[in-house]
Amino acid sequence: MPTQRRLANAIRALAMDAVEAANSGHPGMPMGMADAATALFTRHLKHDPSAPNWPDRDRFVLSAGHGSMLIYALLHLTGYARPTIDDLRKFRKLDSPCAGHPENFMLEGVETTTGPLGQGLATAVGMAIAERHLNSVYGDDLVDHRTWVIAGDGCLMEGINHEAAGLAGHLKLGRLIVLWDDNRITIDGSTDLSRNEDVMARHAAMGWHTVECDGMDSAKVSKALDEATADTRPSLVRCKTIIGYGAPTKQGTSATHGAALGAEEIALARKELGWSDEAFVIPDDVAKGWRDAGARSAKTRAEWHRRLDASASKADFLARMEGKLGDEWLKPYIDALLADPPKVATRKASEMALEVITTAVAATIGGSADLTGSNNTKTKAMQPLDSTNYGGRYIYYGIREFGMAAAMNGMALHGGIVPYGGTFLVFSDYCRNAIRLSALQNARVVYVMTHDSIGLGEDGPTHQPIEHLQSLRLIPNLAVYRPADAVETAECWAAALAYEGPSVLALSRQNLAPMRTEAASTNLSARGAYRLKEASAARKVILLATGSEVEIAAEIAQRLEAEGIGTDLVSMPSTDRFDLQDGAYREDILPDVSNKQILRVSIEAGTTIGWERYTGLHGLRFGIDRFGASAPAPDLYAHFGLTADAITPQILEKLGQ
Ligand SMILES: Cc1ncc(C[n+]2csc(CCOP(=O)(O)OP(=O)(O)O)c2C)c(N)n1
Ligand SMILES: [Mg+2]
């Protein structure tokens, strides 16, 4: 058996060689953390490269995603089917799963996409929550694993670290273990340039166990990991390392952080490390040593399968981990709404839907960033998920929007959980990059974003979203819904649960009149836009509105029709879902925009930028292209000209009447 150092040197060699071949990438981090990672992967991590999706595997998150060659080397060496040595040779090339940063959708064994510093760790917090929750549901026999993270100085400097570490400490997530690559170097140079806090004391103050070790000695790292494993608190393991270790003239400096070392330095490093093999060649003894390490948990997995086969929960557990959800709840619920249409805010309508959904779908875990009573995210039966009851299904995230969103990504990616969480729509900016990562990773997370316009009233411009709806619609893969009433809200919830990616539900604070009063044979909101009311005379005008403005558009439609002007009223809860409909459907709802016989008018209490896509340049767009103001909602709607009284004459004028 080769020494741990020799095993680690295989990581160093592959990192140097792949970055050199790509002439791009980050060799320093993998070379510095190679010994620590070797300790983790050969002695502690429970995984089986032959079954990357084994539900009870430990989760490993490389939060310092720029060091992607570390995880690629580890997956290759321990025996995952991919990446092959050829994949590694093509590191950072279009047809390689070894992308610049680890992408969970490109390679099994990559649990989450990382690269935006700090977020990997915050995502891992969600994975650790998911593990404890599912453990409380299914017991130790089926769910009993850890979440390991490698984080750099950057991950621990980012603001999200405060949110994530605070949440993990509060929830006492003892199965979360973070290895800190304490190399005292970032891109700009020494960490002395920008940091002098005591990172260990900060984590200790947040309820973490902390331990320090020589990160260049895998036996010492292993001992520290044993200590971390034994502790009941989340652990921060400070690994003192040398960035770019092995590169004789560059190690310990930021020169190794993010650039190829160069042929000369690599030749010197090979000598220094006693590594005589050519680029991308792994000697047999090392290859075997790594394969044996990779096969370590095969027996554990076989035993787990035996327990699963014997378990009465087997079918339920497997279906849940596959993420299968039914929507049997939807039709009876909508029938009940239609029988007695309520005039409620859509945030309240969401709560009503959630009463039904959280009963029907056990996988849902709700929460809010300290706006539970405003976001209406907690249903009556939901108990808090906390350190005394991981079986609870409601998380008080505290005022941590970014931490909440990243944790929800982690829960969704872990599997077995469908997380939803609330805040005000305007604070979607606080967690925007995590929403973006939900979308990139196709994580089924539902963002309940209430107080979705000036309609929130008195709290004023800091709290009134203007650009938010449109800017969220810009994120690929993200489904953005803004329902108009209780029926649409239920439909949007159903669509969000049926989608394998993330959704935002933008919901009103203020009460809204029921708009949908007749039964439909399909989920109309899922089509993005649909005709709520058809023109009775020849169609001259199409009114497009979303959410709370559908009510205003309905009033305008009535007035135009009274003048004999045929007007379609189109409710458009989701522009992005509408864009995905087939051409015939889109053409039916919104005939060719170059058809100047029909005037298209959009009404949404937010920026008008972007609505030309649906109105054409000759159409009319009503919205708000400035910041809001503090006043009661009806006064604001009048002030910003979003009323039937203000809009109808402008349409008539445009029609030349
Ligand atoms: C949110 C975010 N900001 C900035 C970057 C760009 N970036 C990538 S690595 C890095 C330096 C990180 O330093 P450290 O974590 O110590 O990594 P090391 O240099 O030790 O490998 C920066 C600023 C990023 N990836 N994510
Ligand atoms: Mg560093």
XYZ file of C-alpha atoms and ligand atoms in Angstrom:
684
model
C 0.000 0.000 0.000
C 1.463 3.375 -0.989
C 1.828 6.009 1.726
C -0.934 8.549 2.211
C 1.486 11.175 0.894
C 2.048 9.207 -2.286
C -1.711 8.842 -2.778
C -2.058 12.582 -2.253
C 0.658 13.278 -4.787
C -1.520 11.664 -7.449
C -4.032 14.456 -6.825
C -1.254 17.024 -7.053
C 0.054 15.604 -10.315
C -3.405 15.449 -11.921
C -4.199 19.002 -10.801
C -0.968 20.369 -12.238
C -1.308 18.416 -15.462
C -4.963 19.179 -16.153
C -4.566 22.892 -15.494
C -1.472 22.928 -17.681
C -3.309 21.134 -20.507
C -6.213 23.568 -20.277
C -3.876 26.491 -19.679
C -6.580 27.574 -17.267
C -7.737 26.577 -13.810
C -6.665 26.531 -10.181
C -3.876 24.159 -9.153
C -3.035 25.735 -5.792
C -6.045 24.632 -3.783
C -6.017 20.930 -4.809
C -2.254 20.746 -4.271
C -2.544 22.304 -0.828
C -5.493 20.220 0.320
C -4.397 16.932 -1.268
C -3.264 15.375 2.026
C -6.404 16.420 3.908
C -8.640 15.215 1.072
C -6.767 11.923 1.000
C -7.470 11.454 4.693
C -11.151 12.184 4.139
C -11.616 10.012 1.071
C -9.537 7.033 2.174
C -10.600 6.850 5.825
C -13.804 8.731 6.601
C -16.137 9.385 3.677
C -18.887 6.777 3.279
C -19.486 6.430 -0.436
C -19.447 3.823 -3.158
C -18.167 4.877 -6.572
C -20.110 2.003 -8.152
C -23.372 3.482 -6.800
C -23.003 7.261 -6.808
C -26.657 7.813 -5.928
C -26.872 5.434 -2.999
C -29.297 7.390 -0.785
C -27.394 6.805 2.467
C -24.002 7.915 1.154
C -22.196 10.738 2.878
C -22.485 13.982 0.981
C -19.260 15.731 0.006
C -19.307 19.383 -1.036
C -16.299 21.165 -2.470
C -17.338 24.637 -1.432
C -14.072 26.066 -2.740
C -15.306 25.207 -6.212
C -12.417 26.830 -8.034
C -10.347 23.895 -6.806
C -12.493 21.655 -9.006
C -9.542 19.497 -10.012
C -9.514 18.222 -6.437
C -12.927 16.593 -6.743
C -12.343 15.453 -10.319
C -9.109 13.745 -9.266
C -10.807 12.158 -6.251
C -13.745 10.835 -8.266
C -11.431 9.458 -10.925
C -8.998 7.869 -8.506
C -11.598 6.267 -6.238
C -13.237 4.552 -9.203
C -16.280 6.514 -10.386
C -17.171 5.682 -14.001
C -16.543 9.323 -14.861
C -14.387 11.273 -15.062
C -12.108 9.049 -17.102
C -8.482 10.007 -17.582
C -9.563 11.300 -20.963
C -12.159 13.531 -19.311
C -9.389 14.889 -17.101
C -7.183 15.553 -20.096
C -10.038 17.639 -21.484
C -10.536 19.588 -18.253
C -12.395 22.836 -18.990
C -13.182 21.828 -22.572
C -16.689 21.803 -23.981
C -17.149 18.032 -24.178
C -15.690 17.179 -20.773
C -17.787 16.713 -17.616
C -14.790 18.274 -15.865
C -16.084 21.814 -16.218
C -14.230 24.789 -14.808
C -16.230 24.547 -11.600
C -17.961 21.374 -10.384
C -21.431 21.039 -11.903
C -23.801 18.576 -10.267
C -25.675 18.049 -13.532
C -22.547 16.984 -15.410
C -20.962 14.451 -13.116
C -22.243 11.932 -10.600
C -20.433 12.353 -7.308
C -20.687 16.125 -7.568
C -23.501 16.751 -5.104
C -23.905 20.437 -5.839
C -22.602 23.043 -8.216
C -20.075 25.273 -6.493
C -17.994 28.267 -7.433
C -19.819 31.227 -5.931
C -17.813 31.195 -2.702
C -19.606 30.483 0.544
C -22.629 28.954 -1.076
C -21.357 25.383 -1.139
C -21.069 25.413 2.630
C -24.495 27.017 2.986
C -25.947 24.395 0.650
C -24.326 21.668 2.734
C -26.199 23.010 5.763
C -29.420 22.168 3.914
C -28.137 18.674 3.117
C -27.367 18.156 6.787
C -30.868 19.335 7.728
C -32.373 16.934 5.171
C -30.365 14.063 6.629
C -31.543 14.702 10.183
C -35.144 15.140 9.092
C -35.236 11.959 7.027
C -33.439 10.140 9.829
C -36.248 11.091 12.163
C -38.811 9.852 9.637
C -37.117 6.607 8.539
C -34.712 5.829 11.389
C -31.012 4.941 11.597
C -31.454 1.830 9.499
C -32.174 3.814 6.351
C -30.776 7.304 6.935
C -27.542 7.743 8.827
C -24.904 9.755 7.020
C -22.687 12.827 7.259
C -22.109 15.940 5.203
C -18.479 16.914 4.592
C -17.342 20.234 3.191
C -14.022 21.610 2.020
C -14.108 25.377 2.282
C -11.485 28.007 1.615
C -10.732 31.376 3.142
C -13.167 32.917 0.674
C -16.050 30.664 1.750
C -15.502 31.732 5.350
C -15.195 35.443 4.523
C -18.391 35.719 2.516
C -21.402 37.113 4.367
C -23.406 33.961 3.725
C -21.007 32.124 6.013
C -22.456 34.042 8.927
C -25.988 32.993 8.004
C -25.117 29.377 7.271
C -22.875 28.850 10.286
C -25.404 30.527 12.570
C -28.194 28.309 11.320
C -26.094 25.137 11.544
C -24.987 25.976 15.080
C -28.528 26.747 16.158
C -29.859 23.520 14.699
C -26.931 21.572 16.225
C -26.111 19.839 12.961
C -23.460 17.567 14.409
C -23.109 15.566 11.229
C -21.828 18.569 9.331
C -18.051 18.699 9.213
C -16.225 21.518 7.434
C -12.557 21.268 6.561
C -11.119 24.767 6.287
C -8.246 25.090 3.856
C -6.351 27.590 5.981
C -3.605 28.527 3.542
C -3.682 32.236 4.426
C -3.785 33.090 0.730
C -6.478 34.458 -1.554
C -6.193 35.942 -5.041
C -4.957 39.335 -3.933
C -2.238 37.841 -1.747
C -2.005 37.203 1.987
C -5.222 37.046 3.987
C -3.541 39.681 6.204
C -4.568 42.181 3.535
C -8.222 41.738 4.354
C -8.892 39.632 7.434
C -7.849 39.618 11.029
C -10.838 38.067 12.753
C -10.547 34.875 14.743
C -12.475 32.509 12.502
C -12.354 29.662 15.008
C -13.664 31.804 17.869
C -16.417 33.117 15.619
C -17.604 29.595 14.863
C -17.225 28.517 18.470
C -19.418 31.460 19.438
C -22.034 30.163 17.023
C -22.138 26.796 18.723
C -19.595 24.931 16.636
C -16.950 22.479 17.723
C -13.553 23.580 16.425
C -10.324 21.660 16.039
C -7.006 22.474 14.422
C -4.527 20.260 12.609
C -1.549 20.186 10.298
C -3.343 19.932 6.981
C -0.211 18.632 5.292
C -0.208 15.465 7.393
C -3.043 13.145 6.536
C -2.732 11.141 9.769
C -3.171 14.312 11.784
C -6.106 15.396 9.660
C -7.650 11.989 10.171
C -7.303 12.319 13.941
C -8.991 15.726 13.821
C -11.800 14.278 11.706
C -12.286 11.523 14.278
C -12.632 14.167 16.945
C -15.086 16.106 14.765
C -17.108 12.982 14.100
C -17.403 12.244 17.799
C -18.636 15.735 18.678
C -22.351 16.449 18.674
C -21.948 19.987 17.309
C -21.161 20.962 13.725
C -17.392 20.968 13.343
C -14.907 23.330 11.800
C -11.600 21.557 11.195
C -8.876 24.077 10.577
C -6.350 22.461 8.252
C -3.170 24.512 8.092
C -1.948 24.090 4.569
C 0.448 25.429 1.967
C -1.245 26.482 -1.245
C 0.317 24.874 -4.313
C 2.364 22.492 -2.166
C 5.026 20.791 -4.228
C 5.653 23.604 -6.701
C 9.042 24.644 -5.343
C 9.260 28.294 -6.362
C 5.566 29.162 -6.242
C 4.070 27.254 -3.319
C 2.712 29.339 -0.497
C 1.912 32.230 -2.839
C -1.119 33.398 -4.739
C 0.778 32.646 -7.958
C -0.492 29.069 -7.624
C -4.107 30.078 -7.004
C -5.507 30.386 -10.483
C -2.986 29.866 -13.242
C -1.090 27.051 -14.904
C 2.270 26.531 -13.205
C 4.266 26.249 -16.443
C 6.278 23.308 -17.754
C 9.448 24.256 -15.918
C 7.798 24.555 -12.500
C 5.895 21.317 -13.057
C 9.131 19.478 -13.860
C 10.650 20.815 -10.638
C 7.502 19.882 -8.698
C 7.658 16.298 -9.986
C 11.187 16.058 -8.615
C 10.209 17.629 -5.321
C 7.288 15.222 -4.921
C 9.201 12.185 -6.117
C 6.690 11.705 -8.894
C 8.452 10.341 -11.930
C 5.496 9.431 -14.113
C 4.478 11.399 -17.147
C 1.498 13.701 -17.303
C -1.821 11.899 -16.633
C -0.105 8.611 -15.821
C -0.995 7.079 -12.463
C 1.393 4.324 -11.369
C -0.202 0.953 -10.652
C 0.447 0.876 -6.922
C -1.175 4.294 -6.513
C -4.104 3.445 -8.782
C -4.743 0.277 -6.787
C -4.375 2.034 -3.456
C -7.020 4.549 -4.468
C -9.373 1.923 -5.918
C -9.168 -0.081 -2.705
C -9.959 3.043 -0.723
C -12.921 3.718 -3.018
C -14.301 0.222 -2.433
C -14.158 0.608 1.361
C -17.881 1.159 1.887
C -19.222 -1.516 -0.477
C -19.998 -3.824 2.445
C -21.723 -1.036 4.343
C -23.865 -0.381 1.301
C -24.759 -4.077 0.935
C -25.827 -4.134 4.583
C -27.905 -1.023 4.021
C -29.657 -2.681 1.086
C -30.457 -5.695 3.260
C -32.011 -3.402 5.845
C -33.959 -1.574 3.143
C -35.302 -4.849 1.743
C -36.470 -5.842 5.201
C -38.046 -2.474 5.907
C -41.779 -1.901 5.803
C -40.995 1.632 4.595
C -39.051 0.497 1.534
C -41.494 1.548 -1.174
C -42.325 4.808 0.545
C -38.661 5.648 1.101
C -37.656 4.937 -2.496
C -40.575 6.891 -3.960
C -39.772 9.775 -1.699
C -36.092 9.822 -2.651
C -37.105 9.722 -6.314
C -39.192 12.824 -5.707
C -42.473 11.452 -6.959
C -45.347 13.733 -5.970
C -49.037 13.340 -6.635
C -51.438 16.216 -7.314
C -54.658 14.475 -6.326
C -55.229 17.316 -3.882
C -55.674 19.927 -6.614
C -59.044 19.200 -8.197
C -61.141 18.760 -5.050
C -59.496 21.837 -3.576
C -60.262 23.987 -6.631
C -63.811 22.642 -6.760
C -64.264 23.820 -3.178
C -62.877 27.270 -4.042
C -65.219 27.587 -7.011
C -68.183 26.645 -4.855
C -67.468 29.552 -2.550
C -64.897 31.923 -4.120
C -62.956 33.753 -1.405
C -61.771 37.355 -1.626
C -58.323 36.993 -0.101
C -54.752 38.123 -0.665
C -52.834 35.602 -2.738
C -50.443 35.149 0.193
C -53.474 33.970 2.154
C -54.604 31.858 -0.790
C -51.130 30.288 -0.743
C -51.550 29.440 2.923
C -54.932 27.873 2.164
C -53.376 25.800 -0.611
C -50.513 24.832 1.692
C -52.947 23.496 4.288
C -53.947 20.953 1.666
C -50.535 20.441 0.051
C -48.544 19.913 3.240
C -51.065 17.280 4.289
C -50.957 15.535 0.917
C -47.213 15.840 0.299
C -45.164 14.657 3.279
C -41.908 15.712 1.615
C -42.668 19.416 1.948
C -40.649 21.384 4.490
C -41.684 25.008 4.879
C -40.093 28.018 6.417
C -39.584 31.727 6.315
C -36.820 34.239 6.882
C -38.608 35.660 9.922
C -41.773 36.679 8.104
C -43.922 33.676 8.900
C -47.033 35.670 9.702
C -46.602 37.859 6.605
C -45.584 35.162 4.134
C -48.329 32.834 5.405
C -45.958 29.899 5.062
C -46.831 27.948 8.195
C -49.849 25.730 8.253
C -51.679 24.861 11.432
C -50.390 21.329 11.824
C -46.746 22.098 11.062
C -44.360 21.744 13.977
C -41.014 23.527 14.073
C -37.973 21.610 12.858
C -35.343 22.291 15.504
C -32.573 20.588 17.421
C -35.098 18.959 19.739
C -37.346 17.781 16.925
C -35.775 17.167 13.526
C -39.047 15.539 12.551
C -40.718 18.967 12.450
C -41.494 20.377 9.039
C -41.265 24.118 9.569
C -37.955 25.966 9.766
C -37.570 29.312 11.450
C -34.644 30.449 9.311
C -34.284 33.761 11.083
C -33.422 36.867 9.083
C -31.188 34.918 6.714
C -32.648 35.043 3.200
C -29.464 33.944 1.448
C -28.771 31.226 3.977
C -32.359 30.021 3.680
C -32.254 29.841 -0.098
C -28.931 27.998 -0.162
C -30.126 25.588 2.531
C -33.267 24.916 0.496
C -31.048 24.075 -2.486
C -29.198 21.630 -0.288
C -32.397 19.955 0.895
C -33.721 19.640 -2.643
C -30.413 18.257 -3.922
C -30.139 15.825 -1.036
C -33.427 14.338 -2.159
C -36.501 13.335 -0.222
C -37.444 16.929 0.577
C -39.423 19.557 -1.308
C -38.496 22.802 0.436
C -40.375 26.054 0.271
C -39.479 29.271 2.025
C -40.753 32.799 2.277
C -39.594 36.363 2.343
C -40.732 39.660 0.825
C -40.294 39.773 -2.965
C -38.105 42.849 -2.664
C -35.595 40.808 -0.648
C -35.223 38.257 -3.404
C -32.139 40.352 -4.149
C -30.644 39.216 -0.858
C -30.765 35.604 -1.989
C -30.630 36.100 -5.712
C -27.484 34.116 -6.382
C -28.911 31.103 -4.549
C -32.072 31.392 -6.657
C -29.808 31.440 -9.683
C -28.097 28.291 -8.440
C -31.486 26.613 -7.878
C -32.159 27.288 -11.530
C -28.749 26.209 -12.792
C -28.976 22.976 -10.810
C -32.642 22.254 -11.493
C -33.363 22.128 -7.792
C -37.038 21.910 -6.928
C -37.324 24.793 -4.498
C -40.411 26.967 -4.152
C -39.823 30.587 -3.220
C -42.845 32.139 -1.576
C -42.297 35.841 -2.180
C -45.064 37.981 -0.785
C -45.740 41.737 -0.739
C -45.196 41.725 -4.460
C -45.835 45.369 -5.419
C -46.724 48.892 -4.281
C -49.890 47.132 -3.137
C -48.083 46.482 0.129
C -48.667 50.150 0.847
C -47.278 52.027 3.797
C -43.867 50.363 4.162
C -42.819 52.410 1.153
C -40.167 52.225 -1.558
C -37.572 50.108 0.267
C -40.162 47.370 0.525
C -41.938 47.802 -2.809
C -40.599 45.645 -5.636
C -40.293 47.441 -8.979
C -37.707 45.628 -11.097
C -37.895 42.319 -9.247
C -40.470 40.384 -11.227
C -38.851 41.128 -14.550
C -35.361 40.551 -13.240
C -36.344 37.150 -11.839
C -37.925 36.303 -15.194
C -34.485 36.826 -16.734
C -33.068 33.804 -14.903
C -33.119 30.745 -17.182
C -35.041 27.689 -15.889
C -36.736 29.684 -13.156
C -40.525 29.560 -13.236
C -41.951 32.859 -12.012
C -45.652 32.925 -11.143
C -47.835 35.822 -10.135
C -51.331 34.472 -9.577
C -54.411 36.683 -9.593
C -56.675 34.909 -7.135
C -57.105 31.824 -4.988
C -57.741 29.452 -7.904
C -54.694 30.620 -9.816
C -52.628 30.418 -6.639
C -53.571 26.762 -6.218
C -52.778 26.081 -9.864
C -49.404 27.823 -9.583
C -48.559 25.754 -6.511
C -49.446 22.589 -8.420
C -47.313 23.684 -11.363
C -44.403 24.509 -9.063
C -44.553 21.089 -7.398
C -44.756 19.348 -10.761
C -41.673 21.160 -12.105
C -38.225 19.692 -11.607
C -36.698 23.149 -11.282
C -37.286 26.113 -8.995
C -40.318 28.392 -8.900
C -41.069 31.797 -7.480
C -44.593 32.561 -6.346
C -45.080 36.338 -6.220
C -48.032 36.968 -3.940
C -50.020 39.986 -2.907
C -50.353 41.467 0.524
C -53.733 43.001 -0.321
C -57.016 41.169 -0.793
C -58.000 40.361 -4.373
C -61.392 39.607 -5.835
C -61.948 36.121 -7.258
C -61.253 36.217 -11.002
C -61.693 32.574 -11.922
C -65.190 31.525 -11.155
C -65.663 28.659 -13.589
C -64.155 25.201 -13.612
C -61.460 24.470 -16.185
C -60.459 21.089 -17.557
C -56.723 21.745 -17.189
C -54.327 23.765 -15.081
C -54.640 27.035 -16.994
C -51.998 28.855 -14.960
C -49.464 26.187 -15.907
C -49.809 27.410 -19.504
C -48.486 30.772 -18.403
C -51.260 32.871 -19.924
C -54.839 32.161 -20.858
C -57.979 33.964 -21.923
C -59.899 34.793 -18.800
C -62.649 36.561 -20.708
C -63.170 36.570 -24.450
C -64.113 39.626 -26.523
C -67.819 39.659 -27.339
C -67.383 41.894 -30.387
C -64.534 41.584 -32.946
C -61.282 41.598 -30.988
C -59.653 45.045 -31.049
C -57.801 44.991 -27.750
C -55.947 42.365 -25.746
C -55.386 43.255 -22.123
C -52.514 41.390 -20.503
C -52.249 41.536 -16.754
C -50.695 39.609 -13.902
C -51.591 39.071 -10.262
C -53.314 41.944 -8.515
C -53.640 43.923 -11.761
C -55.918 41.348 -13.387
C -58.742 42.809 -11.337
C -58.018 46.275 -12.771
C -57.780 44.867 -16.284
C -61.160 43.175 -15.828
C -62.744 46.518 -15.010
C -61.107 48.124 -18.059
C -62.275 45.266 -20.288
C -65.816 45.796 -19.097
C -65.684 49.519 -19.899
C -64.206 48.937 -23.366
C -66.769 46.280 -24.158
C -69.480 48.713 -23.062
C -68.165 51.026 -25.788
C -68.468 48.182 -28.276
C -64.727 47.544 -28.398
C -64.052 43.816 -28.456
C -61.548 43.118 -25.681
C -59.832 39.916 -24.630
C -58.779 39.755 -21.026
C -55.677 37.602 -20.693
C -54.399 36.610 -17.306
C -50.675 35.938 -17.500
C -49.491 34.377 -14.256
C -46.207 33.292 -15.833
C -44.560 34.850 -18.865
C -41.834 32.209 -18.913
C -44.294 29.288 -18.899
C -46.228 30.998 -21.688
C -43.050 31.263 -23.759
C -42.713 27.478 -23.520
C -46.166 26.774 -25.035
C -46.502 25.557 -28.584
C -46.812 28.074 -31.371
C -50.501 27.453 -32.019
C -51.422 28.138 -28.415
C -49.325 31.287 -28.232
C -50.737 32.507 -31.526
C -54.267 31.915 -30.275
C -53.743 33.924 -27.102
C -51.496 36.588 -28.608
C -51.748 36.740 -32.404
C -48.716 37.889 -34.354
C -47.466 41.036 -32.750
C -47.092 42.712 -36.151
C -50.872 42.602 -36.489
C -51.606 46.266 -35.890
C -55.344 45.701 -36.022
C -55.124 44.543 -32.437
C -53.862 46.756 -29.649
C -52.030 44.927 -26.888
C -51.920 46.473 -23.457
C -49.925 45.222 -20.490
C -50.660 46.100 -16.884
C -48.317 45.101 -14.108
C -47.378 47.125 -11.025
C -43.650 46.929 -11.748
C -41.197 47.983 -14.428
C -42.617 48.151 -17.946
C -39.256 47.162 -19.409
C -39.638 43.851 -21.150
C -43.374 43.962 -21.720
C -42.781 45.073 -25.340
C -42.094 41.385 -25.896
C -45.841 40.826 -25.598
C -47.341 44.192 -26.518
C -45.074 45.033 -29.451
C -43.619 48.518 -29.641
C -46.937 49.974 -30.777
C -48.765 48.539 -27.775
C -49.316 50.217 -24.423
C -47.511 49.295 -21.238
C -48.767 50.376 -17.846
C -46.504 49.920 -14.859
C -44.082 51.771 -12.616
C -40.671 52.864 -13.864
C -39.573 54.643 -10.730
C -39.427 53.816 -7.031
C -42.677 53.541 -5.105
C -43.869 55.615 -2.187
C -45.313 55.244 1.262
C -49.120 55.487 1.434
C -52.182 53.272 1.647
C -52.323 50.942 -1.360
C -55.408 52.438 -3.067
C -53.803 55.897 -2.940
C -50.635 54.515 -4.507
C -52.520 52.804 -7.334
C -54.239 56.116 -8.068
C -50.982 58.048 -7.744
C -49.161 55.773 -10.188
C -52.065 55.729 -12.620
C -52.834 52.043 -12.277
C -56.624 52.295 -12.200
C -59.381 51.712 -14.714
C -60.142 55.425 -14.568
C -56.598 56.353 -15.555
C -55.934 53.623 -18.102
C -59.213 53.330 -20.045
C -59.056 56.820 -21.626
C -55.473 56.216 -22.756
C -56.534 53.053 -24.535
C -59.450 54.846 -26.158
C -57.134 57.618 -27.287
C -54.692 55.134 -28.765
C -57.573 53.520 -30.648
C -58.473 56.960 -31.998
C -61.825 57.006 -30.246
C -18.855 35.000 -4.524
C -17.543 34.915 -5.211
N -16.752 36.015 -5.257
C -15.575 35.969 -5.907
C -15.159 34.851 -6.533
C -13.859 34.842 -7.318
N -12.849 34.041 -6.589
C -12.610 32.778 -6.890
S -11.465 32.072 -5.881
C -11.257 33.508 -5.029
C -10.281 33.587 -3.896
C -10.666 32.654 -2.842
O -9.681 32.541 -1.886
P -9.587 31.185 -1.094
O -10.912 30.709 -0.746
O -8.639 31.408 0.016
O -8.993 30.174 -2.155
P -7.452 29.822 -2.402
O -6.832 30.979 -3.082
O -6.853 29.554 -1.078
O -7.516 28.629 -3.273
C -12.087 34.499 -5.541
C -12.126 35.875 -5.016
C -16.008 33.730 -6.467
N -15.701 32.577 -7.062
N -17.166 33.783 -5.778
Mg -6.982 30.576 0.697
